[in-house]
PDB file of C-alpha atoms and ligand atoms in Angstrom:
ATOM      1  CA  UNK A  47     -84.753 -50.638  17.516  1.00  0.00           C
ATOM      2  CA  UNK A  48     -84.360 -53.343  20.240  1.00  0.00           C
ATOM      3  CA  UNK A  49     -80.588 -54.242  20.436  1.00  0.00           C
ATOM      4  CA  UNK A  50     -79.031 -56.428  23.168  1.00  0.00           C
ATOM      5  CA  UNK A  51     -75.999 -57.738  23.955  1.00  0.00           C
ATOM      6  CA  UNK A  52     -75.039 -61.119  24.936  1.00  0.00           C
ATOM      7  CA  UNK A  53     -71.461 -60.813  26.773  1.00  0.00           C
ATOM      8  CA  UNK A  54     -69.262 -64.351  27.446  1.00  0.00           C
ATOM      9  CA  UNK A  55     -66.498 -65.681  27.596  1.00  0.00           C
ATOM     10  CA  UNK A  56     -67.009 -68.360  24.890  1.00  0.00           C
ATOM     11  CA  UNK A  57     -63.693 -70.171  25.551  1.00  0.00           C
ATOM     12  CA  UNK A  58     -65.439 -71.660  22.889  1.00  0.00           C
ATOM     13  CA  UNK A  59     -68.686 -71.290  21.907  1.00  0.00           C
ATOM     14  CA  UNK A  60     -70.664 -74.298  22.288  1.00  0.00           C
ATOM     15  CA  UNK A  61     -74.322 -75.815  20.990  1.00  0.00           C
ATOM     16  CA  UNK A  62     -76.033 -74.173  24.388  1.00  0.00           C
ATOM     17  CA  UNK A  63     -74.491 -70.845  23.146  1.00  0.00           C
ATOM     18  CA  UNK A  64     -76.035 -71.255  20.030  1.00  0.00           C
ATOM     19  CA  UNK A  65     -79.029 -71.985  21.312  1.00  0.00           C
ATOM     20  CA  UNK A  66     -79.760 -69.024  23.293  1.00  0.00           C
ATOM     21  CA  UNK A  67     -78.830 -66.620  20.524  1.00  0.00           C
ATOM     22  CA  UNK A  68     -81.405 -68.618  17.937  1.00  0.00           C
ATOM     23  CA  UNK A  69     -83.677 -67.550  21.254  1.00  0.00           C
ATOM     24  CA  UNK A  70     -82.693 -64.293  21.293  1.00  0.00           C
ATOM     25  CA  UNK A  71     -83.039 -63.487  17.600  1.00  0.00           C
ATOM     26  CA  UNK A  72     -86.742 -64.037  17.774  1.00  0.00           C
ATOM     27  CA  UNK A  73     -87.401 -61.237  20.414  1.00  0.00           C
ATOM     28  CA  UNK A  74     -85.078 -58.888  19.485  1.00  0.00           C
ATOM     29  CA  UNK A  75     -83.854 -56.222  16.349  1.00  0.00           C
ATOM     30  CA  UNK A  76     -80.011 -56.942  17.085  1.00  0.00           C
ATOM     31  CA  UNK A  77     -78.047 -59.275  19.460  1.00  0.00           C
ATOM     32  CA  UNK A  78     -74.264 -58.211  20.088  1.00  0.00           C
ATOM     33  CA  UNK A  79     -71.974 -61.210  21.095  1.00  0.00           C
ATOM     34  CA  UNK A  80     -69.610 -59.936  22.847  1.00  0.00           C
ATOM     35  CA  UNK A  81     -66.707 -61.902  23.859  1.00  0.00           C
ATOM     36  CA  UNK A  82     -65.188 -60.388  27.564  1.00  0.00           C
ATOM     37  CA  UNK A  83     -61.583 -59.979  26.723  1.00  0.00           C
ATOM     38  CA  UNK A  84     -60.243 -59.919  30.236  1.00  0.00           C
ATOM     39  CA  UNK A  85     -62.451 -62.538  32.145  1.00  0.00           C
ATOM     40  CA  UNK A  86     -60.768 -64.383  35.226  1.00  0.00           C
ATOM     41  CA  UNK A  87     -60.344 -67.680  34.449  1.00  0.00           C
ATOM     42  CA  UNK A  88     -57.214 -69.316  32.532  1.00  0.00           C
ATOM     43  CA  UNK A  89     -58.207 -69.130  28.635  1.00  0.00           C
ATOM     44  CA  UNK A  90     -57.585 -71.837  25.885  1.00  0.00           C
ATOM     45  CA  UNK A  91     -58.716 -69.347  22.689  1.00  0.00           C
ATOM     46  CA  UNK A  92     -57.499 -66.146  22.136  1.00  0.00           C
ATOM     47  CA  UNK A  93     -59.596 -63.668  22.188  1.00  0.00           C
ATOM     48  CA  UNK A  94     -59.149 -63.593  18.053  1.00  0.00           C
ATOM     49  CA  UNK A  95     -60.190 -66.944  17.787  1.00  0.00           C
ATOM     50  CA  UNK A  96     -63.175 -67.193  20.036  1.00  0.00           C
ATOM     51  CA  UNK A  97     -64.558 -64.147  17.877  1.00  0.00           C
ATOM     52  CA  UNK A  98     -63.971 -66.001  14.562  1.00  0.00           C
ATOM     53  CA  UNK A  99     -65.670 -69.459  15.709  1.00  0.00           C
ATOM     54  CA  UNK A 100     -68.321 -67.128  17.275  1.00  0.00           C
ATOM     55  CA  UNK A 101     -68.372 -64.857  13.520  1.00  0.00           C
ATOM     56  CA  UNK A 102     -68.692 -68.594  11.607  1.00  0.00           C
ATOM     57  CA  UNK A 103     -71.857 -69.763  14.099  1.00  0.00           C
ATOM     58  CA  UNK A 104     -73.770 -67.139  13.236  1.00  0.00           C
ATOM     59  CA  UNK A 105     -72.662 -66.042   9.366  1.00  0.00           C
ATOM     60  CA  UNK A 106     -76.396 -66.565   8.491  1.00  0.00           C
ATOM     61  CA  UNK A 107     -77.993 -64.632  11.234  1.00  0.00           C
ATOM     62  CA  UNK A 108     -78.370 -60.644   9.891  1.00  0.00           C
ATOM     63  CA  UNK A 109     -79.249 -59.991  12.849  1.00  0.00           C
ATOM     64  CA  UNK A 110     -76.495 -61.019  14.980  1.00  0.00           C
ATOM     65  CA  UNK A 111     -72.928 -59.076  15.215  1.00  0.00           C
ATOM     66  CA  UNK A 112     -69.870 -60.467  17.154  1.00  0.00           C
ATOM     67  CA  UNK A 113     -67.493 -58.069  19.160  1.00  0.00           C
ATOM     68  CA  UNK A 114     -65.412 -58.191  21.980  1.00  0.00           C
ATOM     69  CA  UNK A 115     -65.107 -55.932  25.560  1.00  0.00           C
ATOM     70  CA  UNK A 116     -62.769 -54.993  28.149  1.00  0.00           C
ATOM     71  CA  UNK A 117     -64.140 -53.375  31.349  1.00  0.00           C
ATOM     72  CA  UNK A 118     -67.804 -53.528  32.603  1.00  0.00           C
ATOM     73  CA  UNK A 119     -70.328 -55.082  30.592  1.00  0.00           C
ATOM     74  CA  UNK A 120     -72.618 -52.507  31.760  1.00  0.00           C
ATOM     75  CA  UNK A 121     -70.456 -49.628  29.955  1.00  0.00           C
ATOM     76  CA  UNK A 122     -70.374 -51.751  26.769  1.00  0.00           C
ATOM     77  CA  UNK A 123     -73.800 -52.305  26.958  1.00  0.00           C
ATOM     78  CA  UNK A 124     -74.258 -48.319  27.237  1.00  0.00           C
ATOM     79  CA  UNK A 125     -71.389 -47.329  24.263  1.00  0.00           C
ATOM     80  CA  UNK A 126     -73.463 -49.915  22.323  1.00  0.00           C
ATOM     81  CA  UNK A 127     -76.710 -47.966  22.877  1.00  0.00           C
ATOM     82  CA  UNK A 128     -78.139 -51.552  23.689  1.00  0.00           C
ATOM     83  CA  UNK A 129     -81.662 -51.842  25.933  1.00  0.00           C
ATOM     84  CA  UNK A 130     -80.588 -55.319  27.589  1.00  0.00           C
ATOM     85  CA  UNK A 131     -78.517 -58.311  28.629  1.00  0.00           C
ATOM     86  CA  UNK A 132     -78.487 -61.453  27.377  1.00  0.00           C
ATOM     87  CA  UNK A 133     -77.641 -64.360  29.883  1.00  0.00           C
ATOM     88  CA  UNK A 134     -78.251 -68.281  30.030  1.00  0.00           C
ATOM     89  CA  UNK A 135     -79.598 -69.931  32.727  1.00  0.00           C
ATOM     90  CA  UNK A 136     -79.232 -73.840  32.406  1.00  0.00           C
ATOM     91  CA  UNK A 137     -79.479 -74.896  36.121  1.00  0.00           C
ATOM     92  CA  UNK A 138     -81.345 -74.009  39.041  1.00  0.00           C
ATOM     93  CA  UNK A 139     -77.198 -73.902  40.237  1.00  0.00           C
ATOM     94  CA  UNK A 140     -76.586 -71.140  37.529  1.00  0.00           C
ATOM     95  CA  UNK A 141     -79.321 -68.961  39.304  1.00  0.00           C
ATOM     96  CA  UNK A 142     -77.547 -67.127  42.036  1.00  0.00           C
ATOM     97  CA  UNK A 143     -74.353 -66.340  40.151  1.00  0.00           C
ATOM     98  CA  UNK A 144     -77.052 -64.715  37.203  1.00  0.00           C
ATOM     99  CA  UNK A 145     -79.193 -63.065  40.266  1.00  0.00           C
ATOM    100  CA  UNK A 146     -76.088 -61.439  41.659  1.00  0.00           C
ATOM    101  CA  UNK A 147     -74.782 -60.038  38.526  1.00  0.00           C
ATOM    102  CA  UNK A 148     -78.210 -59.179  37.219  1.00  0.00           C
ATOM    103  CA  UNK A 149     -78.794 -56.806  40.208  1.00  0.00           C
ATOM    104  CA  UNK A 150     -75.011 -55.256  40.285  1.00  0.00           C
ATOM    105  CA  UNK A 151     -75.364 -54.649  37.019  1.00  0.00           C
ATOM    106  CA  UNK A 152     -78.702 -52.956  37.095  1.00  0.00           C
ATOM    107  CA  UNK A 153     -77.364 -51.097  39.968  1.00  0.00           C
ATOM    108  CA  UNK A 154     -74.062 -49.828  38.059  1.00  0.00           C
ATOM    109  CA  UNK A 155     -77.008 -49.283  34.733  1.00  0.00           C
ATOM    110  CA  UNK A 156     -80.674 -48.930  36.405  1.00  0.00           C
ATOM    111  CA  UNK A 157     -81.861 -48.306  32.232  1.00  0.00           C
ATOM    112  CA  UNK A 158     -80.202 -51.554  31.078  1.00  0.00           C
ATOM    113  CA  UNK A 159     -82.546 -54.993  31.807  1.00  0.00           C
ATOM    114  CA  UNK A 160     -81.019 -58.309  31.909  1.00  0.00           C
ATOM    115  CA  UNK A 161     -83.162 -61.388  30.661  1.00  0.00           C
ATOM    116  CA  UNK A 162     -82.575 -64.721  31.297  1.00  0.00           C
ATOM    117  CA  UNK A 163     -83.130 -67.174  28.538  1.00  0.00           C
ATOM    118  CA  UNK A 164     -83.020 -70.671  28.841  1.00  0.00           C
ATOM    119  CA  UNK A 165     -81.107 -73.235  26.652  1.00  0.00           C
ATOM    120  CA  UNK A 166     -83.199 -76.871  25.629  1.00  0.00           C
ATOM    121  CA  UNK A 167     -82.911 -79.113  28.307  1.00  0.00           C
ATOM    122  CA  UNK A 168     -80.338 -80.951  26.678  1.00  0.00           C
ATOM    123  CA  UNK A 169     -77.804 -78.055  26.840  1.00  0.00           C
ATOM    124  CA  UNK A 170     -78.240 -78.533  30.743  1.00  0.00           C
ATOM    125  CA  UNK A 171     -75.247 -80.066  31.339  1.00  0.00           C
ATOM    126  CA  UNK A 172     -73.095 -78.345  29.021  1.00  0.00           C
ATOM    127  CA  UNK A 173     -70.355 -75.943  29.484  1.00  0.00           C
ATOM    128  CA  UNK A 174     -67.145 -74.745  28.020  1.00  0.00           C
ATOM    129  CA  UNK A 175     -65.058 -76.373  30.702  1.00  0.00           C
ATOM    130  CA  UNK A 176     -66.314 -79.513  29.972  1.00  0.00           C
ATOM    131  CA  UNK A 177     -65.757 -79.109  26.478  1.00  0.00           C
ATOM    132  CA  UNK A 178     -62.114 -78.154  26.256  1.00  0.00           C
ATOM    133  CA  UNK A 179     -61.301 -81.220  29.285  1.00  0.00           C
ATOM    134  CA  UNK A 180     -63.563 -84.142  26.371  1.00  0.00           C
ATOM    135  CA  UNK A 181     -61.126 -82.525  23.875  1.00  0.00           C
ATOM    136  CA  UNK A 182     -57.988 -82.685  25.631  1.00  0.00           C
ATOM    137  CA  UNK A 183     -58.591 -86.988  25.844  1.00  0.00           C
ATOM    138  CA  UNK A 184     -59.791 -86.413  22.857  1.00  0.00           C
ATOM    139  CA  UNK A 185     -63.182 -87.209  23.386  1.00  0.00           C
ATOM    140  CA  UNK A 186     -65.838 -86.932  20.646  1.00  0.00           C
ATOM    141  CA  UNK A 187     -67.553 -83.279  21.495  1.00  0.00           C
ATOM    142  CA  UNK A 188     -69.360 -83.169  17.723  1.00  0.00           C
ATOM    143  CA  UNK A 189     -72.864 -83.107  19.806  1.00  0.00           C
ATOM    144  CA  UNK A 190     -71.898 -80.209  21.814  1.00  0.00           C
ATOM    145  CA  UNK A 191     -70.136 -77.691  19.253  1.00  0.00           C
ATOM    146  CA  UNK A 192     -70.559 -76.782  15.579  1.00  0.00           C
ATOM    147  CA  UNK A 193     -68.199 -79.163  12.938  1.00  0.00           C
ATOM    148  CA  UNK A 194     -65.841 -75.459  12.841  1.00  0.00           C
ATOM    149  CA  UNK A 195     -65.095 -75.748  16.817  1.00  0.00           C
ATOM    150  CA  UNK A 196     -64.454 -79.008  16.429  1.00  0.00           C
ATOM    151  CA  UNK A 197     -61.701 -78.926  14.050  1.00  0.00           C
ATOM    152  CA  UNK A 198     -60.357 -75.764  15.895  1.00  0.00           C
ATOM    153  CA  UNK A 199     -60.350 -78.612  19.004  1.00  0.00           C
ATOM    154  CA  UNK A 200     -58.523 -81.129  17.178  1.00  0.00           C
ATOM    155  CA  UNK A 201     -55.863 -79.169  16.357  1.00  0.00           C
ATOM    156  CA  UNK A 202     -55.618 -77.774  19.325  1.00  0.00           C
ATOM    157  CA  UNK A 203     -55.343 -80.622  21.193  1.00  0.00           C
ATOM    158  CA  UNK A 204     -53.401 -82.872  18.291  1.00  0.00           C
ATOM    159  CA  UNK A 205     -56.658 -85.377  17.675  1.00  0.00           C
ATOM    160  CA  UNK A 206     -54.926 -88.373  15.627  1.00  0.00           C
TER     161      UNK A 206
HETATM  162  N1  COA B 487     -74.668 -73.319  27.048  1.00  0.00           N
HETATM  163  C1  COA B 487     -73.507 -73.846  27.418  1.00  0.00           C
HETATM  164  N2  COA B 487     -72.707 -73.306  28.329  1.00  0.00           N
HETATM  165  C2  COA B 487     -73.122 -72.162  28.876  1.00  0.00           C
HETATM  166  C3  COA B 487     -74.320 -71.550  28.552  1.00  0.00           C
HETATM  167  C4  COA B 487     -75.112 -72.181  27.590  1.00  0.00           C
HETATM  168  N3  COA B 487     -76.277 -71.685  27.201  1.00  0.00           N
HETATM  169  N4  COA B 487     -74.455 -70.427  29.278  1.00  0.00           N
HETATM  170  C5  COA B 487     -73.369 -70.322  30.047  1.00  0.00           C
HETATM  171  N5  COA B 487     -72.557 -71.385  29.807  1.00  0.00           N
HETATM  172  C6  COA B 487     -71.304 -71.704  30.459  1.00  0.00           C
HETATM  173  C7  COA B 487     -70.131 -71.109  29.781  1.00  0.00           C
HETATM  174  O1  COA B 487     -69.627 -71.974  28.782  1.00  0.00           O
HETATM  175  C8  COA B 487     -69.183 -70.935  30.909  1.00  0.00           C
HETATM  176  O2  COA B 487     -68.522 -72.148  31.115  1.00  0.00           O
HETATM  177  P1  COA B 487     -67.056 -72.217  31.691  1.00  0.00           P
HETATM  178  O3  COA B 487     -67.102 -71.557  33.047  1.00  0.00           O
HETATM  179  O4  COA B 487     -66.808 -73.661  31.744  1.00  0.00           O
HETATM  180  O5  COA B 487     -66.167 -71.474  30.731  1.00  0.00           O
HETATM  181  C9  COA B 487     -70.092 -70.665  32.105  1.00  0.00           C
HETATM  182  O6  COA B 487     -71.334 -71.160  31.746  1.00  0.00           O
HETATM  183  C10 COA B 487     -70.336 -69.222  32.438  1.00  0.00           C
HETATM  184  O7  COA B 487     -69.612 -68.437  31.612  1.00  0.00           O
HETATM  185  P2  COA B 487     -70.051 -67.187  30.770  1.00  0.00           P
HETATM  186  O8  COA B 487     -71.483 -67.191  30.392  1.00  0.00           O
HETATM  187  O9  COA B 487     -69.084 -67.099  29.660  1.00  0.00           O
HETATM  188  O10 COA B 487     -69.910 -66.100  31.806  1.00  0.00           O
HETATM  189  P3  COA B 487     -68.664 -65.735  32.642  1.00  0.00           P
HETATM  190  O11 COA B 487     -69.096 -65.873  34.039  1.00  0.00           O
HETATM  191  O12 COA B 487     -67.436 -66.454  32.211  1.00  0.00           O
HETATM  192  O13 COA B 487     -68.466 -64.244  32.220  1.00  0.00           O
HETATM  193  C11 COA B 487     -68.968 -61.964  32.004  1.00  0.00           C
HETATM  194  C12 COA B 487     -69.505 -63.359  32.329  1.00  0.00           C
HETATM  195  C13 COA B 487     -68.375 -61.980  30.635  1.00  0.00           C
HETATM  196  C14 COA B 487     -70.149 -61.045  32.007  1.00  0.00           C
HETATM  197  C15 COA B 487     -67.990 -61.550  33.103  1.00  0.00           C
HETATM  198  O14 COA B 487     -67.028 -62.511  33.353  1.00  0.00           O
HETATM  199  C16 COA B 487     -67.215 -60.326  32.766  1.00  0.00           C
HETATM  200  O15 COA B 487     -66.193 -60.368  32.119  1.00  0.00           O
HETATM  201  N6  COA B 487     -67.700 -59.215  33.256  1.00  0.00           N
HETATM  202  C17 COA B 487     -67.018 -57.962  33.094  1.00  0.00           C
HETATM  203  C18 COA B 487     -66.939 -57.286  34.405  1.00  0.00           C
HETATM  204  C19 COA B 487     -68.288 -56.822  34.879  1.00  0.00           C
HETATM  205  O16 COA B 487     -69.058 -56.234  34.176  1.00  0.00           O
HETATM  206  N7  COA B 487     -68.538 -57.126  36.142  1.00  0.00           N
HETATM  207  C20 COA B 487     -69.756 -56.724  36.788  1.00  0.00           C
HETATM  208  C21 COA B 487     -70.742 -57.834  36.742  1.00  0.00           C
HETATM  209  S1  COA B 487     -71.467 -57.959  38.315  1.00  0.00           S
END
Protein backbone atom coordinates (compact mmCIF):
# COMPACT_ATOMS: atom_id res chain seq x y z
CA UNK A 1 0.00 0.00 0.00
CA UNK A 2 1.33 3.38 -1.31
CA UNK A 3 0.84 5.99 1.52
CA UNK A 4 2.29 9.53 1.46
CA UNK A 5 2.23 12.34 3.37
CA UNK A 6 1.65 15.82 2.48
CA UNK A 7 3.16 18.05 5.48
CA UNK A 8 2.14 22.14 5.63
CA UNK A 9 1.51 24.58 7.39
CA UNK A 10 -2.01 25.35 6.05
CA UNK A 11 -2.42 28.63 7.99
CA UNK A 12 -5.31 27.89 6.14
CA UNK A 13 -5.80 25.64 3.63
CA UNK A 14 -6.53 27.17 0.43
CA UNK A 15 -8.05 26.06 -3.29
CA UNK A 16 -4.15 25.30 -4.48
CA UNK A 17 -4.03 22.96 -1.39
CA UNK A 18 -6.91 21.29 -2.49
CA UNK A 19 -5.81 20.92 -5.62
CA UNK A 20 -2.73 19.04 -5.14
CA UNK A 21 -4.33 16.52 -2.81
CA UNK A 22 -7.30 15.80 -5.63
CA UNK A 23 -3.67 15.18 -7.57
CA UNK A 24 -2.37 13.14 -5.18
CA UNK A 25 -5.36 10.88 -4.59
CA UNK A 26 -5.14 9.58 -8.09
CA UNK A 27 -1.53 8.12 -7.71
CA UNK A 28 -1.59 7.05 -4.45
CA UNK A 29 -3.43 4.33 -1.69
CA UNK A 30 -3.36 7.05 1.21
CA UNK A 31 -2.32 10.76 1.49
CA UNK A 32 -1.61 12.02 5.20
CA UNK A 33 -2.12 15.86 5.64
CA UNK A 34 -0.19 16.71 8.05
CA UNK A 35 -0.31 20.06 9.51
CA UNK A 36 3.56 21.08 11.03
CA UNK A 37 2.68 22.18 14.48
CA UNK A 38 5.79 24.18 15.19
CA UNK A 39 6.62 25.90 11.76
CA UNK A 40 8.52 29.38 11.93
CA UNK A 41 6.42 31.84 10.85
CA UNK A 42 3.76 33.88 13.07
CA UNK A 43 0.38 31.71 12.83
CA UNK A 44 -3.28 33.03 12.48
CA UNK A 45 -5.07 29.28 13.11
CA UNK A 46 -4.35 27.15 15.76
CA UNK A 47 -3.11 24.22 15.10
CA UNK A 48 -6.87 22.74 16.10
CA UNK A 49 -8.41 24.74 13.65
CA UNK A 50 -6.24 24.38 10.62
CA UNK A 51 -6.83 20.48 11.15
CA UNK A 52 -10.65 20.90 11.25
CA UNK A 53 -10.90 23.22 7.98
CA UNK A 54 -8.31 20.74 6.55
CA UNK A 55 -10.78 17.45 8.10
CA UNK A 56 -14.03 19.45 6.33
CA UNK A 57 -12.00 19.81 2.67
CA UNK A 58 -11.55 16.50 2.37
CA UNK A 59 -14.70 14.65 4.39
CA UNK A 60 -15.42 12.89 1.01
CA UNK A 61 -12.00 11.70 0.15
CA UNK A 62 -11.55 7.88 1.89
CA UNK A 63 -8.53 8.11 1.02
CA UNK A 64 -7.23 11.10 2.64
CA UNK A 65 -6.50 11.41 6.63
CA UNK A 66 -5.55 14.75 8.37
CA UNK A 67 -2.93 14.83 11.29
CA UNK A 68 -0.58 17.05 12.65
CA UNK A 69 3.57 16.86 13.48
CA UNK A 70 6.13 18.29 15.60
CA UNK A 71 9.81 17.63 14.73
CA UNK A 72 11.17 16.46 11.29
CA UNK A 73 8.90 15.65 8.64
CA UNK A 74 11.20 12.99 7.70
CA UNK A 75 10.58 11.09 11.19
CA UNK A 76 6.81 11.52 10.70
CA UNK A 77 7.02 10.36 7.43
CA UNK A 78 8.95 7.14 8.88
CA UNK A 79 6.44 6.59 12.26
CA UNK A 80 3.77 6.83 9.50
CA UNK A 81 5.34 3.95 7.52
CA UNK A 82 4.71 6.37 4.47
CA UNK A 83 6.90 5.77 0.95
CA UNK A 84 6.88 9.66 0.01
CA UNK A 85 6.43 13.41 0.26
CA UNK A 86 4.00 15.38 -1.02
CA UNK A 87 5.01 19.05 -2.01
CA UNK A 88 3.57 21.86 -4.41
CA UNK A 89 5.44 23.56 -6.74
CA UNK A 90 3.51 26.66 -8.22
CA UNK A 91 6.47 28.83 -9.45
CA UNK A 92 9.63 28.39 -11.06
CA UNK A 93 10.43 30.80 -7.57
CA UNK A 94 9.07 27.87 -5.35
CA UNK A 95 11.79 25.55 -6.95
CA UNK A 96 14.89 26.06 -4.92
CA UNK A 97 13.25 26.25 -1.51
CA UNK A 98 11.46 22.51 -2.68
CA UNK A 99 15.09 21.40 -4.19
CA UNK A 100 16.78 22.19 -0.91
CA UNK A 101 14.41 20.49 1.32
CA UNK A 102 13.85 17.64 -1.08
CA UNK A 103 17.58 16.69 -0.88
CA UNK A 104 17.99 17.35 3.13
CA UNK A 105 15.31 15.41 3.57
CA UNK A 106 16.34 12.50 1.45
CA UNK A 107 19.61 12.84 3.09
CA UNK A 108 18.14 12.70 6.83
CA UNK A 109 15.58 9.53 4.99
CA UNK A 110 17.53 8.13 1.73
CA UNK A 111 14.09 5.42 1.57
CA UNK A 112 11.57 8.30 1.64
CA UNK A 113 11.00 10.13 -2.12
CA UNK A 114 9.61 13.49 -2.37
CA UNK A 115 7.37 14.36 -5.52
CA UNK A 116 6.53 17.49 -6.67
CA UNK A 117 3.06 18.04 -7.93
CA UNK A 118 1.88 20.94 -9.52
CA UNK A 119 -1.31 23.00 -8.76
CA UNK A 120 -3.58 24.41 -12.16
CA UNK A 121 -2.09 27.36 -13.34
CA UNK A 122 -4.53 29.39 -11.74
CA UNK A 123 -3.39 28.43 -8.19
CA UNK A 124 -0.01 30.14 -9.34
CA UNK A 125 -0.34 33.02 -7.54
CA UNK A 126 -1.90 31.81 -4.53
CA UNK A 127 -0.71 31.45 -1.08
CA UNK A 128 -1.79 31.50 2.49
CA UNK A 129 -0.20 34.84 3.16
CA UNK A 130 -2.05 36.39 0.69
CA UNK A 131 -5.10 34.96 1.85
CA UNK A 132 -5.20 35.90 5.50
CA UNK A 133 -3.78 39.88 4.34
CA UNK A 134 -7.45 39.91 1.40
CA UNK A 135 -9.24 38.84 4.63
CA UNK A 136 -7.96 41.19 7.04
CA UNK A 137 -9.49 44.33 4.46
CA UNK A 138 -11.87 42.12 4.10
CA UNK A 139 -11.45 41.30 0.70
CA UNK A 140 -13.61 38.71 -1.10
CA UNK A 141 -11.20 35.36 -0.99
CA UNK A 142 -14.44 32.91 -1.99
CA UNK A 143 -12.25 31.98 -5.30
CA UNK A 144 -9.31 30.99 -3.37
CA UNK A 145 -10.73 28.87 -0.29
CA UNK A 146 -13.66 26.50 0.28
CA UNK A 147 -17.22 28.45 1.58
CA UNK A 148 -15.97 26.68 5.40
CA UNK A 149 -12.54 28.84 5.36
CA UNK A 150 -14.28 31.53 4.43
CA UNK A 151 -16.62 31.87 7.20
CA UNK A 152 -13.75 30.79 9.60
CA UNK A 153 -12.11 34.24 7.83
CA UNK A 154 -14.94 36.37 8.49
CA UNK A 155 -15.09 35.81 11.84
CA UNK A 156 -11.84 36.01 12.30
CA UNK A 157 -11.34 39.11 10.94
CA UNK A 158 -15.06 40.65 11.97
CA UNK A 159 -16.39 40.78 8.04
CA UNK A 160 -19.62 43.14 8.41
N1 LIG B 1 -1.50 26.35 -3.25
C1 LIG B 1 -1.47 27.47 -2.54
N2 LIG B 1 -0.48 27.80 -1.72
C2 LIG B 1 0.52 26.92 -1.62
C3 LIG B 1 0.57 25.73 -2.32
C4 LIG B 1 -0.50 25.46 -3.18
N3 LIG B 1 -0.56 24.35 -3.90
N4 LIG B 1 1.70 25.08 -2.01
C5 LIG B 1 2.36 25.83 -1.12
N5 LIG B 1 1.64 26.96 -0.89
C6 LIG B 1 2.00 28.07 -0.04
C7 LIG B 1 1.54 27.91 1.36
O1 LIG B 1 0.24 28.43 1.53
C8 LIG B 1 2.56 28.68 2.11
O2 LIG B 1 2.20 30.03 2.08
P1 LIG B 1 2.57 31.03 3.25
O3 LIG B 1 4.08 31.03 3.33
O4 LIG B 1 2.01 32.29 2.77
O5 LIG B 1 1.94 30.50 4.51
C9 LIG B 1 3.83 28.51 1.28
O6 LIG B 1 3.40 28.15 0.01
C10 LIG B 1 4.74 27.40 1.70
O7 LIG B 1 4.26 26.81 2.82
P2 LIG B 1 4.05 25.29 3.14
O8 LIG B 1 3.82 24.44 1.95
O9 LIG B 1 3.00 25.25 4.18
O10 LIG B 1 5.43 24.92 3.63
P3 LIG B 1 6.24 25.57 4.77
O11 LIG B 1 7.48 26.02 4.14
O12 LIG B 1 5.45 26.56 5.56
O13 LIG B 1 6.45 24.34 5.71
C11 LIG B 1 7.24 22.23 6.38
C12 LIG B 1 7.00 23.19 5.21
C13 LIG B 1 5.94 21.99 7.08
C14 LIG B 1 7.71 20.94 5.78
C15 LIG B 1 8.33 22.82 7.27
O14 LIG B 1 8.08 24.14 7.62
C16 LIG B 1 8.47 22.11 8.57
O15 LIG B 1 7.78 22.38 9.53
N6 LIG B 1 9.41 21.20 8.61
C17 LIG B 1 9.72 20.49 9.81
C18 LIG B 1 11.19 20.52 10.02
C19 LIG B 1 11.91 19.70 9.00
O16 LIG B 1 11.58 18.58 8.70
N7 LIG B 1 12.95 20.31 8.46
C20 LIG B 1 13.80 19.66 7.50
C21 LIG B 1 13.38 20.03 6.13
S1 LIG B 1 14.81 20.40 5.22
Amino acid sequence: MAKVIYPGTFDPVTNGHIDIVYRAVELFDEVIVTVARNPTKTILFSVDERVDMLRESFKDLKKVVVDSFEGLVVDHARNLNAIGIIRGLRAISDFEYEFQMALMNRKLAGEITTILLMPHAKYTYLNSTIVRNLAQFHGDISEFVPPHVFERLKKKFDYK
